PDB file of C-alpha atoms and ligand atoms in Angstrom:
ATOM      1  CA  MET H   1     206.205  77.284 -19.037  1.00 94.00           C
ATOM      2  CA  TYR H   2     203.393  79.169 -17.361  1.00 97.00           C
ATOM      3  CA  ALA H   3     200.616  77.914 -15.088  1.00 97.00           C
ATOM      4  CA  LEU H   4     197.431  79.086 -13.453  1.00 98.00           C
ATOM      5  CA  LEU H   5     195.723  77.595 -10.406  1.00 98.00           C
ATOM      6  CA  TYR H   6     192.162  78.494  -9.504  1.00 98.00           C
ATOM      7  CA  ARG H   7     189.312  77.264  -7.388  1.00 97.00           C
ATOM      8  CA  SER H   8     185.587  77.516  -8.044  1.00 97.00           C
ATOM      9  CA  ARG H   9     182.272  76.113  -6.881  1.00 95.00           C
ATOM     10  CA  ALA H  10     180.438  73.567  -8.970  1.00 95.00           C
ATOM     11  CA  ARG H  11     176.937  74.428 -10.095  1.00 94.00           C
ATOM     12  CA  PRO H  12     174.486  72.777  -7.690  1.00 89.00           C
ATOM     13  CA  GLY H  13     173.168  69.545  -9.165  1.00 87.00           C
ATOM     14  CA  LEU H  14     176.199  68.989 -11.395  1.00 90.00           C
ATOM     15  CA  LEU H  15     176.201  65.334 -12.457  1.00 88.00           C
ATOM     16  CA  ALA H  16     178.976  62.831 -12.988  1.00 87.00           C
ATOM     17  CA  SER H  17     178.038  62.919 -16.675  1.00 93.00           C
ATOM     18  CA  ASP H  18     178.673  66.699 -16.692  1.00 94.00           C
ATOM     19  CA  LEU H  19     182.147  66.058 -15.304  1.00 94.00           C
ATOM     20  CA  ASN H  20     182.830  63.462 -17.985  1.00 94.00           C
ATOM     21  CA  HIS H  21     181.671  65.870 -20.634  1.00 96.00           C
ATOM     22  CA  ILE H  22     183.928  68.640 -19.321  1.00 97.00           C
ATOM     23  CA  ILE H  23     186.924  66.298 -19.348  1.00 96.00           C
ATOM     24  CA  GLU H  24     186.228  65.031 -22.854  1.00 96.00           C
ATOM     25  CA  THR H  25     186.099  68.576 -24.209  1.00 96.00           C
ATOM     26  CA  ALA H  26     189.127  69.582 -22.179  1.00 97.00           C
ATOM     27  CA  GLU H  27     191.272  66.666 -23.359  1.00 96.00           C
ATOM     28  CA  ALA H  28     190.577  67.390 -27.008  1.00 96.00           C
ATOM     29  CA  ARG H  29     191.021  71.150 -26.864  1.00 97.00           C
ATOM     30  CA  ASN H  30     193.973  71.128 -24.521  1.00 98.00           C
ATOM     31  CA  SER H  31     195.840  68.763 -26.838  1.00 97.00           C
ATOM     32  CA  ASP H  32     195.305  71.267 -29.658  1.00 97.00           C
ATOM     33  CA  LEU H  33     196.505  74.107 -27.438  1.00 97.00           C
ATOM     34  CA  ASP H  34     199.453  72.077 -26.063  1.00 97.00           C
ATOM     35  CA  VAL H  35     198.022  72.645 -22.600  1.00 98.00           C
ATOM     36  CA  THR H  36     198.279  70.052 -19.811  1.00 97.00           C
ATOM     37  CA  GLY H  37     197.049  69.996 -16.246  1.00 97.00           C
ATOM     38  CA  LEU H  38     194.853  68.527 -13.581  1.00 96.00           C
ATOM     39  CA  LEU H  39     191.250  69.117 -12.564  1.00 97.00           C
ATOM     40  CA  LEU H  40     190.352  68.231  -8.993  1.00 96.00           C
ATOM     41  CA  TYR H  41     186.718  67.790  -8.075  1.00 95.00           C
ATOM     42  CA  GLY H  42     185.774  67.641  -4.438  1.00 92.00           C
ATOM     43  CA  GLN H  43     182.556  66.805  -2.697  1.00 81.00           C
ATOM     44  CA  LEU H  44     182.250  65.884   0.934  1.00 66.00           C
ATOM     45  CA  ALA H  45     180.613  62.472   0.642  1.00 65.00           C
ATOM     46  CA  VAL H  46     179.593  62.617   4.299  1.00 68.00           C
ATOM     47  CA  VAL H  47     177.251  65.523   3.585  1.00 72.00           C
ATOM     48  CA  PRO H  48     174.460  64.409   1.242  1.00 70.00           C
ATOM     49  CA  GLY H  49     173.836  66.959  -1.480  1.00 71.00           C
ATOM     50  CA  ALA H  50     176.900  68.977  -0.474  1.00 76.00           C
ATOM     51  CA  PRO H  51     177.953  71.333  -3.259  1.00 81.00           C
ATOM     52  CA  GLY H  52     181.041  70.306  -5.179  1.00 92.00           C
ATOM     53  CA  GLU H  53     184.171  72.365  -5.715  1.00 95.00           C
ATOM     54  CA  PHE H  54     186.876  72.511  -8.323  1.00 97.00           C
ATOM     55  CA  VAL H  55     190.595  73.228  -8.162  1.00 97.00           C
ATOM     56  CA  GLN H  56     192.319  73.274 -11.554  1.00 98.00           C
ATOM     57  CA  TRP H  57     195.960  73.611 -12.584  1.00 97.00           C
ATOM     58  CA  ILE H  58     196.441  74.638 -16.217  1.00 98.00           C
ATOM     59  CA  GLU H  59     199.932  74.752 -17.770  1.00 97.00           C
ATOM     60  CA  GLY H  60     201.304  75.735 -21.169  1.00 98.00           C
ATOM     61  CA  THR H  61     202.326  78.994 -22.794  1.00 98.00           C
ATOM     62  CA  GLU H  62     201.096  82.113 -21.036  1.00 98.00           C
ATOM     63  CA  GLU H  63     198.927  82.975 -24.010  1.00 98.00           C
ATOM     64  CA  ALA H  64     197.268  79.539 -24.172  1.00 98.00           C
ATOM     65  CA  VAL H  65     196.735  79.295 -20.412  1.00 98.00           C
ATOM     66  CA  GLU H  66     195.313  82.787 -19.927  1.00 98.00           C
ATOM     67  CA  GLY H  67     193.158  82.507 -23.051  1.00 98.00           C
ATOM     68  CA  LEU H  68     191.731  79.195 -21.898  1.00 98.00           C
ATOM     69  CA  TYR H  69     191.149  80.409 -18.354  1.00 98.00           C
ATOM     70  CA  ALA H  70     189.230  83.439 -19.625  1.00 98.00           C
ATOM     71  CA  GLU H  71     186.857  80.989 -21.345  1.00 98.00           C
ATOM     72  CA  ILE H  72     186.612  78.512 -18.486  1.00 98.00           C
ATOM     73  CA  ALA H  73     185.868  81.291 -15.987  1.00 98.00           C
ATOM     74  CA  THR H  74     182.608  82.132 -17.777  1.00 98.00           C
ATOM     75  CA  ASP H  75     181.415  78.496 -17.930  1.00 98.00           C
ATOM     76  CA  LYS H  76     178.000  78.147 -16.265  1.00 96.00           C
ATOM     77  CA  ARG H  77     178.834  74.735 -14.829  1.00 97.00           C
ATOM     78  CA  HIS H  78     180.736  76.459 -12.044  1.00 97.00           C
ATOM     79  CA  PHE H  79     180.829  79.886 -10.399  1.00 96.00           C
ATOM     80  CA  ASP H  80     182.864  82.179  -8.119  1.00 96.00           C
ATOM     81  CA  PRO H  81     186.210  81.347  -9.751  1.00 97.00           C
ATOM     82  CA  GLU H  82     189.142  82.623  -7.711  1.00 97.00           C
ATOM     83  CA  VAL H  83     192.710  82.585  -9.024  1.00 98.00           C
ATOM     84  CA  LEU H  84     195.017  81.149  -6.371  1.00 97.00           C
ATOM     85  CA  ALA H  85     198.252  81.579  -8.366  1.00 97.00           C
ATOM     86  CA  ARG H  86     199.451  82.395 -11.874  1.00 97.00           C
ATOM     87  CA  GLY H  87     202.894  82.862 -13.409  1.00 96.00           C
ATOM     88  CA  PRO H  88     205.983  81.032 -14.717  1.00 94.00           C
ATOM     89  CA  ILE H  89     206.041  77.527 -13.204  1.00 94.00           C
ATOM     90  CA  ARG H  90     209.614  77.903 -11.943  1.00 89.00           C
ATOM     91  CA  GLU H  91     208.560  80.940  -9.925  1.00 91.00           C
ATOM     92  CA  LEU H  92     205.402  79.308  -8.626  1.00 92.00           C
ATOM     93  CA  GLN H  93     207.368  76.268  -7.520  1.00 88.00           C
ATOM     94  CA  GLY H  94     209.840  78.395  -5.608  1.00 82.00           C
ATOM     95  CA  ALA H  95     213.313  77.392  -4.568  1.00 69.00           C
ATOM     96  CA  ASN H  96     212.223  73.980  -3.213  1.00 67.00           C
ATOM     97  CA  GLY H  97     210.449  72.800  -6.345  1.00 69.00           C
ATOM     98  CA  ALA H  98     211.600  69.435  -7.628  1.00 69.00           C
ATOM     99  CA  PHE H  99     213.425  69.656 -10.945  1.00 69.00           C
ATOM    100  CA  VAL H 100     211.060  68.972 -13.828  1.00 73.00           C
ATOM    101  CA  PRO H 101     212.838  68.851 -17.221  1.00 71.00           C
ATOM    102  CA  SER H 102     209.888  70.088 -19.276  1.00 75.00           C
ATOM    103  CA  GLY H 103     208.820  72.564 -16.613  1.00 88.00           C
ATOM    104  CA  ARG H 104     205.364  70.986 -16.643  1.00 93.00           C
ATOM    105  CA  LEU H 105     204.013  69.196 -13.575  1.00 92.00           C
ATOM    106  CA  PHE H 106     201.679  67.007 -15.662  1.00 93.00           C
ATOM    107  CA  PRO H 107     203.426  66.577 -19.048  1.00 92.00           C
ATOM    108  CA  THR H 108     201.389  63.490 -19.977  1.00 91.00           C
ATOM    109  CA  TRP H 109     197.937  64.708 -18.910  1.00 93.00           C
ATOM    110  CA  SER H 110     196.031  66.882 -21.362  1.00 94.00           C
ATOM    111  CA  MET H 111     193.628  67.206 -18.414  1.00 94.00           C
ATOM    112  CA  GLY H 112     193.449  64.597 -15.684  1.00 91.00           C
ATOM    113  CA  LEU H 113     190.417  64.361 -13.420  1.00 92.00           C
ATOM    114  CA  VAL H 114     190.808  63.388  -9.785  1.00 91.00           C
ATOM    115  CA  ARG H 115     187.997  63.225  -7.244  1.00 90.00           C
ATOM    116  CA  LEU H 116     188.877  64.020  -3.662  1.00 89.00           C
ATOM    117  CA  SER H 117     186.868  64.685  -0.526  1.00 84.00           C
ATOM    118  CA  GLU H 118     189.066  67.622   0.474  1.00 86.00           C
ATOM    119  CA  LEU H 119     190.721  69.878  -2.059  1.00 91.00           C
ATOM    120  CA  PRO H 120     194.120  71.513  -1.631  1.00 92.00           C
ATOM    121  CA  ALA H 121     192.965  75.100  -2.155  1.00 90.00           C
ATOM    122  CA  THR H 122     196.289  76.927  -1.821  1.00 94.00           C
ATOM    123  CA  LEU H 123     199.350  76.982  -4.080  1.00 95.00           C
ATOM    124  CA  SER H 124     201.578  75.223  -1.527  1.00 92.00           C
ATOM    125  CA  GLY H 125     198.864  72.660  -0.755  1.00 93.00           C
ATOM    126  CA  PHE H 126     198.388  71.931  -4.427  1.00 94.00           C
ATOM    127  CA  LEU H 127     202.130  71.582  -5.116  1.00 93.00           C
ATOM    128  CA  GLU H 128     202.427  69.170  -2.201  1.00 91.00           C
ATOM    129  CA  PHE H 129     199.489  67.181  -3.557  1.00 92.00           C
ATOM    130  CA  ALA H 130     201.096  67.168  -7.026  1.00 90.00           C
ATOM    131  CA  ARG H 131     204.390  65.833  -5.648  1.00 86.00           C
ATOM    132  CA  ASP H 132     202.643  63.012  -3.773  1.00 83.00           C
ATOM    133  CA  TRP H 133     200.527  62.278  -6.806  1.00 77.00           C
ATOM    134  CA  ASP H 134     203.641  62.032  -8.949  1.00 68.00           C
ATOM    135  CA  ARG H 135     205.124  59.544  -6.531  1.00 70.00           C
ATOM    136  CA  GLN H 136     201.953  57.442  -6.535  1.00 69.00           C
ATOM    137  CA  VAL H 137     201.838  57.360 -10.326  1.00 65.00           C
ATOM    138  CA  ALA H 138     205.534  56.403 -10.418  1.00 62.00           C
ATOM    139  CA  THR H 139     204.884  53.554  -7.979  1.00 63.00           C
ATOM    140  CA  MET H 140     201.936  52.284 -10.012  1.00 56.00           C
ATOM    141  CA  ALA H 141     203.870  52.348 -13.291  1.00 51.00           C
TER     142      ALA H 141
HETATM  143  C1  FMN I   1     185.664  73.244 -14.041  1.00 92.34           C
HETATM  144  C2  FMN I   1     185.824  73.324 -15.527  1.00 92.34           C
HETATM  145  C3  FMN I   1     187.062  73.063 -16.103  1.00 92.34           C
HETATM  146  C4  FMN I   1     187.240  73.131 -17.480  1.00 92.34           C
HETATM  147  N1  FMN I   1     188.470  72.881 -18.015  1.00 92.34           N
HETATM  148  C5  FMN I   1     188.648  72.967 -19.352  1.00 92.34           C
HETATM  149  C6  FMN I   1     189.917  72.747 -19.937  1.00 92.34           C
HETATM  150  O1  FMN I   1     190.912  72.438 -19.275  1.00 92.34           O
HETATM  151  N2  FMN I   1     190.020  72.857 -21.290  1.00 92.34           N
HETATM  152  C7  FMN I   1     188.953  73.170 -22.092  1.00 92.34           C
HETATM  153  O2  FMN I   1     189.114  73.257 -23.300  1.00 92.34           O
HETATM  154  N3  FMN I   1     187.746  73.387 -21.558  1.00 92.34           N
HETATM  155  C8  FMN I   1     187.559  73.296 -20.222  1.00 92.34           C
HETATM  156  N4  FMN I   1     186.323  73.515 -19.691  1.00 92.34           N
HETATM  157  C9  FMN I   1     185.196  73.773 -20.618  1.00 92.34           C
HETATM  158  C10 FMN I   1     185.214  75.190 -21.147  1.00 92.34           C
HETATM  159  O3  FMN I   1     184.693  76.060 -20.183  1.00 92.34           O
HETATM  160  C11 FMN I   1     184.383  75.256 -22.444  1.00 92.34           C
HETATM  161  O4  FMN I   1     183.159  74.686 -22.252  1.00 92.34           O
HETATM  162  C12 FMN I   1     185.124  74.514 -23.523  1.00 92.34           C
HETATM  163  O5  FMN I   1     186.306  75.184 -23.772  1.00 92.34           O
HETATM  164  C13 FMN I   1     184.339  74.322 -24.811  1.00 92.34           C
HETATM  165  O6  FMN I   1     183.643  75.435 -25.190  1.00 92.34           O
HETATM  166  P1  FMN I   1     182.205  75.208 -25.826  1.00 92.34           P
HETATM  167  O7  FMN I   1     181.394  74.553 -24.734  1.00 92.34           O
HETATM  168  O8  FMN I   1     181.772  76.562 -26.200  1.00 92.34           O
HETATM  169  O9  FMN I   1     182.429  74.285 -26.976  1.00 92.34           O
HETATM  170  C14 FMN I   1     186.129  73.460 -18.309  1.00 92.34           C
HETATM  171  C15 FMN I   1     184.900  73.725 -17.728  1.00 92.34           C
HETATM  172  C16 FMN I   1     184.726  73.654 -16.354  1.00 92.34           C
HETATM  173  C17 FMN I   1     183.387  73.932 -15.754  1.00 92.34           C
END
């Protein structure tokens, strides 16, 4: 299993309906591609009109992930994409990564959307967020 993590800036004026549209498309296409992952959208609520940001983790085969990212990167609804990490998930997780049987961090999410005020914009920050998130979901279930 291979993954790619990137960050980007949302197009100014992006609406909640745009986000919903992105997720609807993503869920359908990612299912076809056997891709899973998480899209984080951040906007500092304390600053009115503050531009939003994205951090997205995409996982699947290398071919599917890189092909999809090449498309996403040209999407006009965001700009300045910057890859934070890419490679086999085992390697990205490092020696301290929790054991995940499928190798995927989000096996049941074709593409989840989470809104946060502050985004984890590094690989280690994201992995920490993902571990906590996993625990929260487990507690809710
Ligand atoms: C931040 C962001 C994340 C996206 N994530 C995905 C995704 O995970 N999967 C996907 O198929 N499309 C995703 N898209 C949408 C694609 O860029 C593209 O619009 C989509 O693949 C459909 O292409 P089409 O609009 O030409 O039909 C994302 C777009 C943005 C702006």
